[in-house]
mmCIF file of C-alpha atoms and ligand atoms in Angstrom:
data_model
loop_
_atom_site.group_PDB
_atom_site.id
_atom_site.type_symbol
_atom_site.label_atom_id
_atom_site.label_comp_id
_atom_site.label_asym_id
_atom_site.label_seq_id
_atom_site.Cartn_x
_atom_site.Cartn_y
_atom_site.Cartn_z
ATOM 1 C CA MET A 1 19.725 -5.636 -20.043
ATOM 2 C CA PRO A 2 16.938 -4.097 -17.944
ATOM 3 C CA GLU A 3 18.030 -1.957 -15.063
ATOM 4 C CA LYS A 4 18.088 -3.716 -11.689
ATOM 5 C CA ARG A 5 15.257 -2.898 -9.317
ATOM 6 C CA ALA A 6 16.572 -0.896 -6.371
ATOM 7 C CA ILE A 7 15.596 -1.883 -2.835
ATOM 8 C CA LEU A 8 16.222 0.540 0.017
ATOM 9 C CA VAL A 9 17.052 -1.361 3.223
ATOM 10 C CA ILE A 10 16.545 0.823 6.318
ATOM 11 C CA GLU A 11 18.001 -1.232 9.153
ATOM 12 C CA ASP A 12 20.462 -0.151 11.859
ATOM 13 C CA ASP A 13 21.684 -3.638 12.779
ATOM 14 C CA HIS A 14 24.653 -4.140 10.466
ATOM 15 C CA ALA A 15 24.594 -7.929 10.612
ATOM 16 C CA ILE A 16 20.915 -8.055 9.639
ATOM 17 C CA SER A 17 21.354 -5.330 7.035
ATOM 18 C CA ASN A 18 24.267 -7.198 5.420
ATOM 19 C CA PHE A 19 22.305 -10.409 5.515
ATOM 20 C CA ILE A 20 19.339 -8.799 3.744
ATOM 21 C CA CYS A 21 21.498 -6.943 1.212
ATOM 22 C CA ARG A 22 23.388 -10.129 0.319
ATOM 23 C CA ALA A 23 20.127 -12.000 -0.236
ATOM 24 C CA LEU A 24 18.828 -9.183 -2.460
ATOM 25 C CA THR A 25 22.049 -8.855 -4.452
ATOM 26 C CA ALA A 26 22.149 -12.636 -4.978
ATOM 27 C CA ASN A 27 18.679 -12.324 -6.507
ATOM 28 C CA ASP A 28 19.721 -9.604 -8.902
ATOM 29 C CA TYR A 29 18.346 -6.624 -7.006
ATOM 30 C CA LYS A 30 20.328 -3.503 -6.234
ATOM 31 C CA ALA A 31 20.447 -3.139 -2.436
ATOM 32 C CA ILE A 32 20.811 0.336 -0.904
ATOM 33 C CA PRO A 33 21.566 0.111 2.828
ATOM 34 C CA ALA A 34 20.645 2.902 5.261
ATOM 35 C CA ALA A 35 21.556 2.678 8.955
ATOM 36 C CA SER A 36 19.140 5.258 10.336
ATOM 37 C CA GLY A 37 15.755 6.799 9.646
ATOM 38 C CA LYS A 38 17.265 10.082 8.447
ATOM 39 C CA GLU A 39 19.714 8.351 6.131
ATOM 40 C CA GLY A 40 16.855 6.216 4.853
ATOM 41 C CA LEU A 41 14.720 9.230 4.012
ATOM 42 C CA SER A 42 17.631 11.005 2.355
ATOM 43 C CA LEU A 43 18.508 7.944 0.228
ATOM 44 C CA PHE A 44 14.847 7.508 -0.578
ATOM 45 C CA PHE A 45 14.748 10.944 -2.190
ATOM 46 C CA SER A 46 18.150 10.684 -3.904
ATOM 47 C CA HIS A 47 17.755 7.122 -5.264
ATOM 48 C CA SER A 48 13.987 6.703 -5.867
ATOM 49 C CA PRO A 49 13.983 3.010 -4.907
ATOM 50 C CA ASP A 50 11.414 0.575 -6.299
ATOM 51 C CA LEU A 51 10.671 -0.873 -2.866
ATOM 52 C CA VAL A 52 11.578 -0.174 0.772
ATOM 53 C CA LEU A 53 12.382 -2.628 3.550
ATOM 54 C CA LEU A 54 11.946 -0.804 6.827
ATOM 55 C CA ASP A 55 12.967 -1.779 10.360
ATOM 56 C CA LEU A 56 10.709 -0.281 13.050
ATOM 57 C CA GLY A 57 13.358 0.023 15.783
ATOM 58 C CA LEU A 58 15.778 2.664 14.481
ATOM 59 C CA PRO A 59 18.278 4.674 16.553
ATOM 60 C CA ASP A 60 17.194 8.188 15.552
ATOM 61 C CA MET A 61 13.495 7.870 14.882
ATOM 62 C CA ASP A 62 10.705 5.353 15.062
ATOM 63 C CA GLY A 63 10.222 3.354 11.868
ATOM 64 C CA LEU A 64 6.562 4.349 11.984
ATOM 65 C CA GLU A 65 7.616 8.011 11.685
ATOM 66 C CA VAL A 66 9.671 7.152 8.614
ATOM 67 C CA LEU A 67 6.646 5.377 7.210
ATOM 68 C CA GLU A 68 4.512 8.415 7.908
ATOM 69 C CA GLN A 69 6.859 10.585 5.854
ATOM 70 C CA PHE A 70 6.667 8.116 2.970
ATOM 71 C CA SER A 71 2.897 8.192 3.055
ATOM 72 C CA ASP A 72 2.954 11.959 2.501
ATOM 73 C CA LEU A 73 4.644 11.457 -0.846
ATOM 74 C CA PRO A 74 2.799 11.553 -4.124
ATOM 75 C CA GLN A 75 4.737 8.609 -5.529
ATOM 76 C CA GLU A 76 3.705 5.138 -4.466
ATOM 77 C CA VAL A 77 6.520 2.871 -3.323
ATOM 78 C CA PRO A 78 5.762 -0.511 -1.786
ATOM 79 C CA THR A 79 7.061 -0.830 1.765
ATOM 80 C CA ILE A 80 7.651 -4.015 3.734
ATOM 81 C CA ILE A 81 8.158 -3.686 7.480
ATOM 82 C CA ILE A 82 10.872 -5.818 9.052
ATOM 83 C CA SER A 83 10.814 -5.856 12.794
ATOM 84 C CA ALA A 84 11.518 -7.794 15.934
ATOM 85 C CA ARG A 85 8.429 -6.262 17.427
ATOM 86 C CA ASP A 86 6.249 -9.212 16.697
ATOM 87 C CA ARG A 87 3.225 -7.581 18.211
ATOM 88 C CA GLU A 88 -0.131 -7.453 16.580
ATOM 89 C CA SER A 89 -0.708 -3.784 17.443
ATOM 90 C CA GLU A 90 2.549 -2.705 15.767
ATOM 91 C CA LYS A 91 1.713 -4.723 12.691
ATOM 92 C CA VAL A 92 -1.774 -3.324 12.415
ATOM 93 C CA LYS A 93 -0.508 0.216 12.949
ATOM 94 C CA ALA A 94 2.165 -0.101 10.274
ATOM 95 C CA LEU A 95 -0.258 -1.674 7.819
ATOM 96 C CA ASP A 96 -2.868 0.971 8.536
ATOM 97 C CA MET A 97 -0.258 3.632 7.860
ATOM 98 C CA GLY A 98 0.227 2.311 4.365
ATOM 99 C CA ALA A 99 2.867 -0.416 4.712
ATOM 100 C CA ASP A 100 2.244 -3.244 2.297
ATOM 101 C CA ASP A 101 3.486 -6.178 4.299
ATOM 102 C CA TYR A 102 5.146 -7.191 7.527
ATOM 103 C CA VAL A 103 7.939 -9.687 8.147
ATOM 104 C CA ALA A 104 8.930 -10.556 11.721
ATOM 105 C CA LYS A 105 12.511 -11.284 12.736
ATOM 106 C CA PRO A 106 13.963 -13.806 12.543
ATOM 107 C CA PHE A 107 12.972 -14.465 8.953
ATOM 108 C CA ASP A 108 14.009 -16.724 6.136
ATOM 109 C CA PRO A 109 15.838 -14.677 3.462
ATOM 110 C CA ALA A 110 14.192 -16.736 0.719
ATOM 111 C CA GLU A 111 10.772 -15.759 2.079
ATOM 112 C CA LEU A 112 11.760 -12.113 2.268
ATOM 113 C CA VAL A 113 13.004 -12.138 -1.331
ATOM 114 C CA ALA A 114 9.794 -13.894 -2.427
ATOM 115 C CA ARG A 115 7.740 -11.134 -0.815
ATOM 116 C CA VAL A 116 9.864 -8.412 -2.370
ATOM 117 C CA LYS A 117 9.313 -10.025 -5.750
ATOM 118 C CA ALA A 118 5.558 -10.422 -5.202
ATOM 119 C CA HIS A 119 5.080 -6.785 -4.138
ATOM 120 C CA LEU A 120 7.128 -5.425 -7.021
ATOM 121 C CA ALA A 121 5.068 -7.520 -9.442
ATOM 122 C CA ARG A 122 1.816 -6.387 -7.843
ATOM 123 C CA TYR A 123 2.752 -2.721 -8.105
ATOM 124 C CA GLN A 124 3.777 -3.147 -11.689
ATOM 125 C CA ARG A 125 0.422 -4.774 -12.468
ATOM 126 C CA LEU A 126 -1.441 -1.995 -10.702
ATOM 127 C CA THR A 127 0.352 0.850 -12.401
ATOM 128 C CA GLN A 128 0.160 -0.788 -15.826
ATOM 129 C CA GLY A 129 -3.531 -1.495 -15.254
ATOM 130 C CA GLY A 130 -3.906 2.144 -14.363
ATOM 131 C CA GLN A 131 -2.263 3.261 -17.574
ATOM 132 C CA ARG A 132 -4.637 1.121 -19.610
ATOM 133 C CA ALA A 133 -7.661 2.374 -17.722
ATOM 134 C CA GLU A 134 -6.503 5.975 -17.858
ATOM 135 C CA ASN A 135 -6.294 6.731 -21.551
ATOM 136 C CA GLY A 136 -7.435 10.227 -20.713
ATOM 137 C CA GLN A 137 -10.191 8.678 -18.612
ATOM 138 C CA VAL A 138 -11.372 9.664 -15.212
ATOM 139 C CA ILE A 139 -13.897 7.671 -13.205
ATOM 140 C CA ARG A 140 -16.666 9.932 -11.889
ATOM 141 C CA VAL A 141 -19.128 8.965 -9.187
ATOM 142 C CA ALA A 142 -21.340 11.752 -7.858
ATOM 143 C CA ASP A 143 -18.901 14.579 -7.031
ATOM 144 C CA VAL A 144 -15.951 12.194 -6.709
ATOM 145 C CA GLU A 145 -13.310 11.909 -9.432
ATOM 146 C CA ILE A 146 -10.814 9.061 -9.503
ATOM 147 C CA TYR A 147 -7.703 9.270 -11.675
ATOM 148 C CA PRO A 148 -6.382 5.705 -11.924
ATOM 149 C CA GLN A 149 -2.986 6.538 -13.377
ATOM 150 C CA SER A 150 -1.951 9.429 -11.211
ATOM 151 C CA TRP A 151 -3.521 7.810 -8.116
ATOM 152 C CA LYS A 152 -5.459 10.940 -7.327
ATOM 153 C CA VAL A 153 -8.940 11.342 -5.920
ATOM 154 C CA TYR A 154 -10.952 14.542 -5.793
ATOM 155 C CA LYS A 155 -14.190 15.304 -4.034
ATOM 156 C CA ALA A 156 -16.024 18.424 -5.169
ATOM 157 C CA GLY A 157 -12.803 19.500 -6.861
ATOM 158 C CA ARG A 158 -10.670 19.146 -3.747
ATOM 159 C CA GLU A 159 -7.903 16.569 -3.679
ATOM 160 C CA ILE A 160 -8.275 13.864 -1.055
ATOM 161 C CA LYS A 161 -5.271 12.125 0.476
ATOM 162 C CA MET A 162 -5.687 8.388 0.263
ATOM 163 C CA PRO A 163 -3.108 5.735 1.235
ATOM 164 C CA ASN A 164 -2.313 2.939 -1.251
ATOM 165 C CA ARG A 165 -4.768 0.343 -0.076
ATOM 166 C CA GLU A 166 -7.676 2.721 0.274
ATOM 167 C CA PHE A 167 -7.011 3.978 -3.218
ATOM 168 C CA GLU A 168 -6.704 0.463 -4.665
ATOM 169 C CA LEU A 169 -9.930 -0.593 -2.991
ATOM 170 C CA LEU A 170 -11.847 2.453 -4.207
ATOM 171 C CA LYS A 171 -10.392 2.106 -7.700
ATOM 172 C CA PHE A 172 -11.295 -1.580 -7.876
ATOM 173 C CA LEU A 173 -14.890 -0.923 -6.806
ATOM 174 C CA ALA A 174 -15.168 2.039 -9.168
ATOM 175 C CA GLU A 175 -13.894 -0.035 -12.092
ATOM 176 C CA HIS A 176 -16.594 -2.621 -11.358
ATOM 177 C CA PRO A 177 -19.614 -0.443 -10.596
ATOM 178 C CA ASN A 178 -22.848 -1.906 -9.250
ATOM 179 C CA ILE A 179 -21.281 -5.320 -8.680
ATOM 180 C CA VAL A 180 -21.410 -6.722 -5.152
ATOM 181 C CA PHE A 181 -18.123 -8.046 -3.797
ATOM 182 C CA SER A 182 -17.804 -9.992 -0.559
ATOM 183 C CA LYS A 183 -15.267 -8.785 2.001
ATOM 184 C CA ASP A 184 -13.258 -11.963 1.455
ATOM 185 C CA ARG A 185 -13.140 -11.392 -2.276
ATOM 186 C CA LEU A 186 -12.051 -7.781 -1.797
ATOM 187 C CA PHE A 187 -9.430 -8.809 0.729
ATOM 188 C CA GLU A 188 -7.980 -11.403 -1.652
ATOM 189 C CA THR A 189 -7.999 -8.970 -4.546
ATOM 190 C CA ILE A 190 -6.428 -5.994 -2.827
ATOM 191 C CA TRP A 191 -4.290 -7.554 -0.120
ATOM 192 C CA GLY A 192 -3.602 -11.078 -1.360
ATOM 193 C CA PHE A 193 -3.933 -14.455 0.279
ATOM 194 C CA ASP A 194 -0.740 -14.584 2.310
ATOM 195 C CA TYR A 195 -1.169 -11.126 3.721
ATOM 196 C CA VAL A 196 -1.252 -10.412 7.454
ATOM 197 C CA GLY A 197 -4.837 -9.663 8.424
ATOM 198 C CA ASP A 198 -8.303 -10.700 7.403
ATOM 199 C CA SER A 199 -11.478 -9.412 5.848
ATOM 200 C CA ALA A 200 -12.089 -7.118 8.859
ATOM 201 C CA THR A 201 -9.310 -5.030 7.281
ATOM 202 C CA VAL A 202 -11.708 -4.387 4.397
ATOM 203 C CA THR A 203 -14.367 -3.038 6.778
ATOM 204 C CA VAL A 204 -11.847 -0.643 8.317
ATOM 205 C CA HIS A 205 -10.687 0.624 4.932
ATOM 206 C CA VAL A 206 -14.212 1.026 3.581
ATOM 207 C CA GLY A 207 -14.994 3.110 6.677
ATOM 208 C CA ARG A 208 -12.012 5.366 6.009
ATOM 209 C CA ILE A 209 -12.869 5.791 2.351
ATOM 210 C CA ARG A 210 -16.451 6.675 3.260
ATOM 211 C CA ASP A 211 -15.242 9.286 5.733
ATOM 212 C CA LYS A 212 -13.418 10.924 2.841
ATOM 213 C CA ILE A 213 -15.809 10.641 -0.081
ATOM 214 C CA GLU A 214 -19.334 10.379 1.296
ATOM 215 C CA ASP A 215 -21.397 13.470 2.084
ATOM 216 C CA ASP A 216 -22.709 11.633 5.128
ATOM 217 C CA PRO A 217 -20.507 8.637 6.013
ATOM 218 C CA SER A 218 -23.234 7.280 8.289
ATOM 219 C CA LYS A 219 -25.574 7.069 5.285
ATOM 220 C CA PRO A 220 -23.218 6.034 2.493
ATOM 221 C CA ARG A 221 -24.501 6.443 -1.059
ATOM 222 C CA ILE A 222 -21.341 5.738 -3.025
ATOM 223 C CA ILE A 223 -19.972 2.588 -1.386
ATOM 224 C CA GLU A 224 -23.075 0.739 -0.281
ATOM 225 C CA THR A 225 -23.211 -2.112 2.186
ATOM 226 C CA VAL A 226 -25.212 -5.033 0.887
ATOM 227 C CA TRP A 227 -26.130 -6.833 4.062
ATOM 228 C CA GLY A 228 -24.848 -10.380 4.255
ATOM 229 C CA ALA A 229 -23.158 -10.038 0.872
ATOM 230 C CA GLY A 230 -20.534 -7.296 0.904
ATOM 231 C CA TYR A 231 -20.011 -3.928 -0.758
ATOM 232 C CA ARG A 232 -20.991 -2.333 -4.020
ATOM 233 C CA LEU A 233 -20.096 0.954 -5.591
ATOM 234 C CA ASN A 234 -23.248 2.696 -6.680
ATOM 235 C CA ALA A 235 -22.315 4.312 -9.980
ATOM 236 C CA LYS A 236 -25.043 6.899 -9.583
ATOM 237 C CA GLY A 237 -23.700 7.823 -6.141
HETATM 238 CA CA1 CA B 1 16.770 -2.019 14.736
#
């Protein structure tokens, strides 16, 4: 029997935590509850969960701080924010910081489980795709090197820190060089249809990637804007 996927549930409200853990266990996941940010981080390191459910309002630290510590890690673990703070700015901030999804309280446990399942499947696809593409391969564009399997990017030999979505977007464009993709198409591919946000998210992420990989982000040569059409990675850089 395959090992159960482990889900770390960082939530200080015991009733909600129990409710989530029961729903996960009923769906054959292993639920690991943590009642504070510190406990969550400690269990994260000791248990290497497959996915994290993270409440933003924690007693000892802000959920966004916990998220920030996750984003410093080399390993990529999908994170879904669960919060009563149903405010657009919080959502956007969490998503910008590398969270994969956002579920507002109160939520339907079936929907939460469906999202957990979808994100686990997506990450599995991405990492398996990476293994196939890797095969000792590295994608080189100008002085930028992209390692699909290890999720690393280097510019002029220096490693560049890139959150999940930025990396996925760059990798996707680099794997399809010289092809123009509309923002909508990129949004659907990288974020998915039922994701919070819209194609403006793509613009923001392209801007961040350019800041990191372009010699002059105001005159991009690697990720080019094709006016009225979208973006294209220029394989010649
Ligand atoms: Ca809370």
